[in-house]
GROMACS .gro file of C-alpha atoms in nm:
model
  363
    1MET     CA    1   3.782  -4.736   5.950
    2ALA     CA    2   3.645  -4.925   6.244
    3SER     CA    3   3.271  -4.829   6.286
    4ALA     CA    4   3.105  -4.604   6.506
    5ASN     CA    5   3.058  -4.689   6.888
    6ALA     CA    6   2.753  -4.828   7.047
    7TRP     CA    7   2.663  -4.549   7.180
    8LEU     CA    8   2.747  -4.254   6.991
    9GLN     CA    9   2.525  -4.371   6.718
   10LYS     CA   10   2.264  -4.448   6.946
   11GLN     CA   11   2.302  -4.085   6.953
   12ARG     CA   12   2.099  -3.778   6.731
   13LYS     CA   13   2.319  -3.560   6.542
   14SER     CA   14   2.190  -3.260   6.734
   15ASP     CA   15   2.332  -3.438   7.099
   16LEU     CA   16   2.670  -3.576   6.903
   17VAL     CA   17   2.654  -3.143   6.783
   18ASP     CA   18   2.654  -3.064   7.182
   19MET     CA   19   2.916  -3.364   7.247
   20ALA     CA   20   3.166  -3.204   7.005
   21ASP     CA   21   3.051  -2.813   7.158
   22HIS     CA   22   3.110  -2.987   7.509
   23VAL     CA   23   3.445  -3.210   7.467
   24PRO     CA   24   3.521  -2.998   7.201
   25PRO     CA   25   3.651  -3.132   6.892
   26SER     CA   26   3.673  -2.859   6.608
   27ILE     CA   27   3.706  -3.133   6.315
   28MET     CA   28   3.726  -2.887   6.026
   29HIS     CA   29   4.014  -2.720   5.852
   30MET     CA   30   3.805  -2.425   5.810
   31PRO     CA   31   3.952  -2.041   5.669
   32ALA     CA   32   3.979  -1.722   5.932
   33ASN     CA   33   3.754  -1.657   6.250
   34THR     CA   34   3.517  -1.949   6.078
   35PRO     CA   35   3.315  -2.035   6.427
   36ALA     CA   36   3.365  -2.419   6.488
   37THR     CA   37   3.028  -2.482   6.537
   38ILE     CA   38   2.911  -2.436   6.190
   39SER     CA   39   3.228  -2.642   6.064
   40VAL     CA   40   3.113  -2.930   6.321
   41GLN     CA   41   2.737  -2.879   6.231
   42ARG     CA   42   2.880  -2.928   5.863
   43LEU     CA   43   2.951  -3.263   5.883
   44ALA     CA   44   2.718  -3.621   5.800
   45LYS     CA   45   2.605  -3.786   6.085
   46ALA     CA   46   2.886  -4.093   6.000
   47ASP     CA   47   3.178  -3.840   5.996
   48LEU     CA   48   3.144  -3.674   6.340
   49GLN     CA   49   3.098  -3.971   6.538
   50THR     CA   50   3.386  -4.129   6.356
   51ALA     CA   51   3.571  -3.753   6.522
   52LEU     CA   52   3.423  -3.816   6.810
   53GLU     CA   53   3.507  -4.149   6.905
   54GLU     CA   54   3.890  -4.142   6.761
   55HIS     CA   55   3.889  -3.806   6.985
   56LEU     CA   56   3.739  -3.962   7.263
   57ARG     CA   57   3.991  -4.275   7.224
   58ALA     CA   58   4.296  -4.007   7.235
   59ASN     CA   59   4.203  -3.764   7.520
   60SER     CA   60   4.022  -4.142   7.712
   61SER     CA   61   4.255  -4.000   8.019
   62THR     CA   62   4.144  -3.710   8.039
   63LEU     CA   63   3.718  -3.736   7.928
   64SER     CA   64   3.722  -4.053   8.124
   65ASN     CA   65   3.559  -3.887   8.394
   66ASP     CA   66   3.370  -3.613   8.230
   67PRO     CA   67   2.984  -3.749   8.344
   68ARG     CA   68   2.908  -3.597   7.994
   69VAL     CA   69   3.051  -3.870   7.791
   70ALA     CA   70   3.096  -4.160   8.021
   71PRO     CA   71   2.908  -4.441   7.858
   72PHE     CA   72   3.133  -4.405   7.552
   73PHE     CA   73   3.410  -4.525   7.798
   74GLN     CA   74   3.142  -4.803   7.980
   75GLY     CA   75   3.101  -4.971   7.572
   76VAL     CA   76   3.410  -4.971   7.420
   77ASP     CA   77   3.628  -5.251   7.340
   78PRO     CA   78   3.836  -5.463   7.620
   79SER     CA   79   4.157  -5.374   7.399
   80SER     CA   80   4.087  -5.017   7.512
   81PRO     CA   81   4.260  -4.940   7.833
   82VAL     CA   82   4.042  -4.745   7.952
   83LYS     CA   83   3.832  -4.916   8.274
   84HIS     CA   84   3.477  -5.008   8.338
   85ASN     CA   85   3.243  -4.739   8.559
   86PRO     CA   86   2.877  -4.863   8.492
   87SER     CA   87   2.813  -4.671   8.845
   88ILE     CA   88   2.896  -4.355   8.601
   89THR     CA   89   2.575  -4.259   8.492
   90THR     CA   90   2.477  -3.911   8.232
   91PRO     CA   91   2.122  -3.669   8.325
   92GLU     CA   92   2.213  -3.565   7.996
   93GLU     CA   93   2.145  -3.903   7.810
   94ARG     CA   94   1.776  -3.964   8.009
   95LYS     CA   95   1.710  -3.539   7.979
   96PRO     CA   96   1.816  -3.485   7.627
   97ARG     CA   97   1.903  -3.072   7.587
   98GLN     CA   98   1.629  -2.890   7.502
   99ARG     CA   99   1.617  -2.578   7.258
  100ARG     CA  100   1.413  -2.336   7.077
  101GLN     CA  101   1.336  -2.435   6.740
  102THR     CA  102   1.296  -2.091   6.601
  103ILE     CA  103   1.644  -2.044   6.666
  104LYS     CA  104   1.731  -2.356   6.552
  105ALA     CA  105   1.576  -2.280   6.295
  106ARG     CA  106   1.741  -1.972   6.211
  107GLU     CA  107   2.085  -2.171   6.291
  108GLU     CA  108   1.903  -2.418   6.020
  109LEU     CA  109   1.870  -2.153   5.737
  110LEU     CA  110   2.208  -2.044   5.808
  111ASP     CA  111   2.408  -2.387   5.755
  112ALA     CA  112   2.221  -2.444   5.474
  113ALA     CA  113   2.315  -2.091   5.285
  114TYR     CA  114   2.717  -2.199   5.425
  115VAL     CA  115   2.931  -2.313   5.186
  116PRO     CA  116   3.243  -2.466   5.247
  117SER     CA  117   3.632  -2.391   5.067
  118SER     CA  118   3.645  -2.658   4.830
  119THR     CA  119   4.015  -2.664   5.069
  120SER     CA  120   3.872  -2.795   5.390
  121THR     CA  121   4.055  -2.999   5.548
  122LEU     CA  122   3.914  -3.236   5.868
  123ARG     CA  123   4.131  -3.138   6.192
  124LEU     CA  124   4.068  -3.123   6.618
  125VAL     CA  125   4.068  -2.742   6.713
  126PRO     CA  126   3.913  -2.687   7.135
  127SER     CA  127   3.670  -2.493   7.199
  128GLN     CA  128   3.451  -2.348   7.498
  129PRO     CA  129   3.086  -2.451   7.489
  130ILE     CA  130   2.894  -2.111   7.430
  131SER     CA  131   2.529  -2.048   7.452
  132PRO     CA  132   2.269  -2.101   7.187
  133HIS     CA  133   2.251  -1.682   7.104
  134ALA     CA  134   2.631  -1.672   7.129
  135LYS     CA  135   2.600  -1.907   6.851
  136LEU     CA  136   2.331  -1.781   6.661
  137ASN     CA  137   2.503  -1.409   6.640
  138THR     CA  138   2.825  -1.545   6.530
  139LYS     CA  139   2.631  -1.765   6.249
  140LEU     CA  140   2.462  -1.378   6.213
  141ARG     CA  141   2.816  -1.239   6.185
  142PHE     CA  142   2.959  -1.544   5.937
  143PHE     CA  143   2.660  -1.495   5.774
  144PHE     CA  144   2.680  -1.155   5.655
  145THR     CA  145   3.021  -1.141   5.628
  146HIS     CA  146   3.088  -1.407   5.361
  147ARG     CA  147   2.752  -1.430   5.238
  148SER     CA  148   2.799  -1.199   4.912
  149ASP     CA  149   3.179  -1.382   4.879
  150THR     CA  150   3.013  -1.714   4.791
  151ASP     CA  151   2.717  -1.651   4.623
  152PRO     CA  152   2.651  -1.316   4.525
  153THR     CA  153   2.313  -1.415   4.341
  154THR     CA  154   2.134  -1.497   4.683
  155ALA     CA  155   2.260  -1.211   4.920
  156LEU     CA  156   2.006  -1.026   5.095
  157ALA     CA  157   1.935  -0.688   5.017
  158PRO     CA  158   1.621  -0.426   5.098
  159THR     CA  159   1.417  -0.319   4.801
  160ARG     CA  160   1.248  -0.117   4.737
  161THR     CA  161   1.011   0.007   4.478
  162PRO     CA  162   1.196   0.347   4.357
  163LYS     CA  163   0.950   0.664   4.380
  164ARG     CA  164   1.038   0.718   3.992
  165PRO     CA  165   0.797   0.546   3.789
  166LEU     CA  166   0.523   0.576   4.020
  167GLU     CA  167   0.534   0.936   4.008
  168LEU     CA  168   0.605   0.938   3.661
  169ALA     CA  169   0.247   0.628   3.623
  170ARG     CA  170   0.053   0.952   3.792
  171GLN     CA  171   0.079   1.195   3.571
  172VAL     CA  172  -0.013   0.931   3.281
  173PRO     CA  173  -0.396   1.072   3.141
  174LEU     CA  174  -0.568   0.740   3.168
  175PRO     CA  175  -0.875   0.723   2.894
  176PRO     CA  176  -1.236   0.838   2.990
  177SER     CA  177  -1.544   0.604   3.015
  178PRO     CA  178  -1.769   0.643   2.724
  179ALA     CA  179  -2.058   0.870   2.947
  180VAL     CA  180  -1.752   1.112   2.971
  181LEU     CA  181  -1.670   1.074   2.644
  182ALA     CA  182  -2.017   1.185   2.487
  183ASP     CA  183  -2.038   1.474   2.728
  184GLN     CA  184  -1.750   1.615   2.538
  185ILE     CA  185  -1.849   1.560   2.180
  186ASP     CA  186  -2.149   1.705   2.291
  187ALA     CA  187  -2.061   2.042   2.425
  188GLN     CA  188  -1.776   2.062   2.214
  189THR     CA  189  -2.147   2.031   1.880
  190THR     CA  190  -2.284   2.305   2.153
  191THR     CA  191  -1.976   2.531   2.133
  192LEU     CA  192  -1.865   2.475   1.737
  193ARG     CA  193  -2.323   2.552   1.675
  194THR     CA  194  -2.300   2.834   1.797
  195SER     CA  195  -1.962   3.021   1.692
  196LEU     CA  196  -2.132   2.902   1.369
  197ASN     CA  197  -2.431   3.060   1.438
  198SER     CA  198  -2.335   3.405   1.575
  199TYR     CA  199  -2.112   3.421   1.249
  200VAL     CA  200  -2.360   3.341   1.013
  201ALA     CA  201  -2.589   3.645   1.228
  202ASN     CA  202  -2.323   3.910   1.229
  203SER     CA  203  -2.164   3.903   0.833
  204PRO     CA  204  -2.360   4.059   0.602
  205LEU     CA  205  -2.432   3.701   0.456
  206PRO     CA  206  -2.811   3.735   0.581
  207SER     CA  207  -2.934   4.011   0.475
  208SER     CA  208  -2.824   3.950   0.123
  209LEU     CA  209  -2.962   3.637   0.159
  210ASP     CA  210  -3.271   3.828   0.214
  211TYR     CA  211  -3.260   4.007  -0.052
  212ILE     CA  212  -3.254   3.829  -0.309
  213ARG     CA  213  -3.535   3.638  -0.210
  214SER     CA  214  -3.701   3.986  -0.158
  215THR     CA  215  -3.585   4.104  -0.552
  216LEU     CA  216  -3.700   3.738  -0.693
  217SER     CA  217  -4.020   3.698  -0.514
  218THR     CA  218  -4.175   3.926  -0.778
  219VAL     CA  219  -4.345   3.864  -1.070
  220THR     CA  220  -4.137   4.179  -1.248
  221SER     CA  221  -3.813   3.942  -1.163
  222ILE     CA  222  -4.011   3.601  -1.292
  223GLU     CA  223  -4.093   3.759  -1.651
  224LEU     CA  224  -3.616   3.904  -1.587
  225LEU     CA  225  -3.577   3.547  -1.570
  226THR     CA  226  -3.723   3.395  -1.832
  227LEU     CA  227  -3.647   3.713  -2.114
  228PHE     CA  228  -3.252   3.627  -1.957
  229ILE     CA  229  -3.306   3.238  -2.077
  230GLU     CA  230  -3.409   3.304  -2.462
  231ALA     CA  231  -3.178   3.556  -2.438
  232TRP     CA  232  -2.887   3.349  -2.352
  233GLY     CA  233  -2.968   3.109  -2.638
  234LEU     CA  234  -3.061   3.338  -2.874
  235ARG     CA  235  -2.613   3.422  -2.837
  236GLY     CA  236  -2.530   3.134  -2.969
  237GLU     CA  237  -2.683   3.132  -3.285
  238VAL     CA  238  -2.679   3.513  -3.385
  239LEU     CA  239  -2.352   3.559  -3.169
  240PRO     CA  240  -2.102   3.231  -3.230
  241LEU     CA  241  -1.828   3.193  -3.014
  242ARG     CA  242  -1.410   3.246  -3.242
  243PRO     CA  243  -1.122   3.015  -3.076
  244LEU     CA  244  -0.885   3.289  -2.929
  245THR     CA  245  -0.595   3.106  -2.798
  246THR     CA  246  -0.541   2.772  -2.626
  247THR     CA  247  -0.339   2.772  -2.299
  248PRO     CA  248  -0.041   2.552  -2.227
  249ALA     CA  249  -0.089   2.192  -2.122
  250VAL     CA  250   0.062   2.091  -1.781
  251PRO     CA  251   0.154   1.739  -1.796
  252ALA     CA  252   0.263   1.732  -1.390
  253LEU     CA  253  -0.105   1.801  -1.288
  254GLY     CA  254  -0.316   1.590  -1.611
  255ILE     CA  255  -0.400   1.868  -1.745
  256GLY     CA  256  -0.418   1.891  -2.149
  257GLN     CA  257  -0.389   2.227  -2.405
  258VAL     CA  258  -0.779   2.468  -2.313
  259GLY     CA  259  -0.837   2.666  -2.612
  260ILE     CA  260  -1.035   3.011  -2.502
  261SER     CA  261  -1.310   3.183  -2.728
  262VAL     CA  262  -1.449   3.456  -2.713
  263PRO     CA  263  -1.763   3.529  -2.841
  264ASP     CA  264  -1.745   3.691  -3.210
  265PHE     CA  265  -1.873   4.079  -3.248
  266PHE     CA  266  -1.773   4.135  -3.633
  267ALA     CA  267  -2.092   3.948  -3.640
  268LEU     CA  268  -2.310   4.317  -3.543
  269LEU     CA  269  -2.203   4.466  -3.825
  270THR     CA  270  -2.437   4.186  -4.052
  271MET     CA  271  -2.830   4.131  -4.093
  272ALA     CA  272  -2.725   3.759  -3.997
  273PHE     CA  273  -2.729   3.978  -3.593
  274TRP     CA  274  -2.999   4.213  -3.638
  275GLY     CA  275  -3.237   3.971  -3.819
  276PRO     CA  276  -3.284   3.777  -3.610
  277PHE     CA  277  -3.223   3.927  -3.283
  278GLY     CA  278  -3.498   4.216  -3.381
  279LEU     CA  279  -3.768   3.995  -3.472
  280TRP     CA  280  -3.735   3.798  -3.108
  281VAL     CA  281  -3.724   4.194  -2.896
  282ALA     CA  282  -4.039   4.268  -3.137
  283THR     CA  283  -4.237   3.952  -2.992
  284SER     CA  284  -4.099   3.865  -2.670
  285ILE     CA  285  -4.066   4.267  -2.552
  286MET     CA  286  -4.151   4.587  -2.705
  287LEU     CA  287  -4.574   4.427  -2.778
  288PRO     CA  288  -4.638   4.195  -2.501
  289SER     CA  289  -4.507   4.549  -2.318
  290LEU     CA  290  -4.730   4.777  -2.513
  291ALA     CA  291  -5.099   4.552  -2.420
  292GLY     CA  292  -4.987   4.484  -2.077
  293TYR     CA  293  -4.935   4.899  -2.074
  294PHE     CA  294  -5.276   4.964  -2.207
  295ILE     CA  295  -5.462   4.696  -2.131
  296ASN     CA  296  -5.420   4.735  -1.753
  297LEU     CA  297  -5.682   4.541  -1.589
  298ARG     CA  298  -5.485   4.640  -1.268
  299GLY     CA  299  -5.653   5.011  -1.313
  300ASP     CA  300  -5.320   5.131  -1.204
  301GLY     CA  301  -4.981   5.272  -1.345
  302GLY     CA  302  -4.740   5.091  -1.462
  303TYR     CA  303  -4.780   4.770  -1.693
  304ASP     CA  304  -5.043   4.430  -1.651
  305ALA     CA  305  -4.792   4.079  -1.511
  306VAL     CA  306  -5.152   3.898  -1.737
  307SER     CA  307  -5.210   4.155  -2.037
  308PHE     CA  308  -4.821   4.127  -2.027
  309ASN     CA  309  -4.785   3.763  -2.078
  310ALA     CA  310  -5.057   3.659  -2.288
  311ALA     CA  311  -5.024   3.915  -2.578
  312LYS     CA  312  -4.671   3.723  -2.486
  313ALA     CA  313  -4.791   3.405  -2.572
  314LEU     CA  314  -5.018   3.491  -2.830
  315VAL     CA  315  -4.798   3.654  -3.088
  316ALA     CA  316  -4.537   3.407  -3.035
  317TRP     CA  317  -4.802   3.124  -3.135
  318ILE     CA  318  -4.900   3.360  -3.484
  319VAL     CA  319  -4.496   3.462  -3.609
  320TYR     CA  320  -4.354   3.121  -3.466
  321ILE     CA  321  -4.591   2.850  -3.488
  322ARG     CA  322  -4.814   2.944  -3.748
  323GLY     CA  323  -4.489   3.114  -3.924
  324GLY     CA  324  -4.687   3.406  -4.021
  325VAL     CA  325  -4.432   3.583  -4.063
  326GLY     CA  326  -4.021   3.623  -4.033
  327GLY     CA  327  -3.884   3.410  -4.315
  328LYS     CA  328  -3.468   3.232  -4.212
  329SER     CA  329  -3.530   3.526  -3.853
  330ARG     CA  330  -3.775   3.295  -3.771
  331VAL     CA  331  -3.702   2.979  -3.763
  332LYS     CA  332  -3.343   3.112  -3.632
  333VAL     CA  333  -3.482   3.243  -3.333
  334ALA     CA  334  -3.732   2.916  -3.310
  335ASN     CA  335  -3.426   2.664  -3.267
  336ALA     CA  336  -3.165   2.885  -3.071
  337VAL     CA  337  -3.451   2.913  -2.742
  338PRO     CA  338  -3.454   2.616  -2.550
  339GLY     CA  339  -3.711   2.470  -2.601
  340GLY     CA  340  -3.814   2.647  -2.934
  341SER     CA  341  -4.191   2.787  -2.977
  342ALA     CA  342  -4.352   2.558  -2.714
  343GLY     CA  343  -4.028   2.731  -2.477
  344MET     CA  344  -4.187   3.081  -2.550
  345LEU     CA  345  -4.582   2.957  -2.510
  346ILE     CA  346  -4.432   2.795  -2.155
  347GLY     CA  347  -4.214   3.116  -2.028
  348ALA     CA  348  -4.569   3.257  -2.147
  349GLY     CA  349  -4.758   3.138  -1.916
  350ILE     CA  350  -4.532   3.062  -1.592
  351GLY     CA  351  -4.527   3.465  -1.600
  352GLY     CA  352  -4.886   3.471  -1.654
  353LEU     CA  353  -5.012   3.277  -1.299
  354ALA     CA  354  -4.763   3.452  -1.101
  355GLY     CA  355  -4.970   3.775  -1.231
  356LEU     CA  356  -5.261   3.589  -1.162
  357TYR     CA  357  -5.147   3.524  -0.804
  358GLU     CA  358  -4.991   3.832  -0.760
  359ALA     CA  359  -5.363   4.027  -0.860
  360MET     CA  360  -5.529   3.724  -0.559
  361LEU     CA  361  -5.329   3.859  -0.303
  362ARG     CA  362  -5.359   4.173  -0.354
  363LYS     CA  363  -5.775   4.150  -0.315
   0.00000   0.00000   0.00000
């Protein structure tokens, strides 16, 4: 195809589009209800120039007197049947049509959104000149009608943040600050301490502890405690344990057989029990009690703890250390009592010191 007319080549594409609206040619086979202006603007400038030139040549008899396209017929080839008329001028050529930038930007956006069908072909469809606002309204109607069909991924749709996730987010508790955690720990500790103190104060435990402490804080309790320790050691010698039975093993818990033993009470019928036991009672209880009763340095009734322990220490030294009397029974008692004969002297010394301290407090 021959090159386009020189006058058409000098025109801008927007002027060519306006000229196409004015002539008008619609040069694409578009789907039904498709605006002609959009099909014209989708053409390249060279194709639009060629289409205009062919249309003007074909309709030169009716368009040669149109001032808008008269310069085209002034510069055509001599072989053209159109007569030259240099006196005709077009004010549109000297004063280009002005358009609002906002409308043009919107039109370009809509043109970019329009994708023509692959089966479209060129054709000439006459149309009437329309205003920019009318063209914009037509483009908007086409855009919102065919946008979702041509490109569903880019369809315009208003988006709003759903309210349900926001409500759920407000219900999630935020972690407190370290200061709040410290205050909560202090409050919980104070509450626990107050509850424990209240429970202990209302329970019989404080009164029981006071009773036990007051009972043990006497010279008599100290004497009884030392005698109990000596008697428990002597029991293992004169009243030995004999096996009674055996509990079954529990492999699941890792527990083997456990033997149960009880004291051999048949020993109470033999001299092996009464000989050592009688000697210990005589040397640790009877003789010291007589001495504490008759030699009473306190001057009141009862027995004197200092005299009791002094007599006990003297008898233990004579019988168990010097070995004056007792024979085999003496040996069994000395071996059975914790600490031996020295342990008996230590017990007597502890009781004597307790008696002296009590006497000093009374004075």
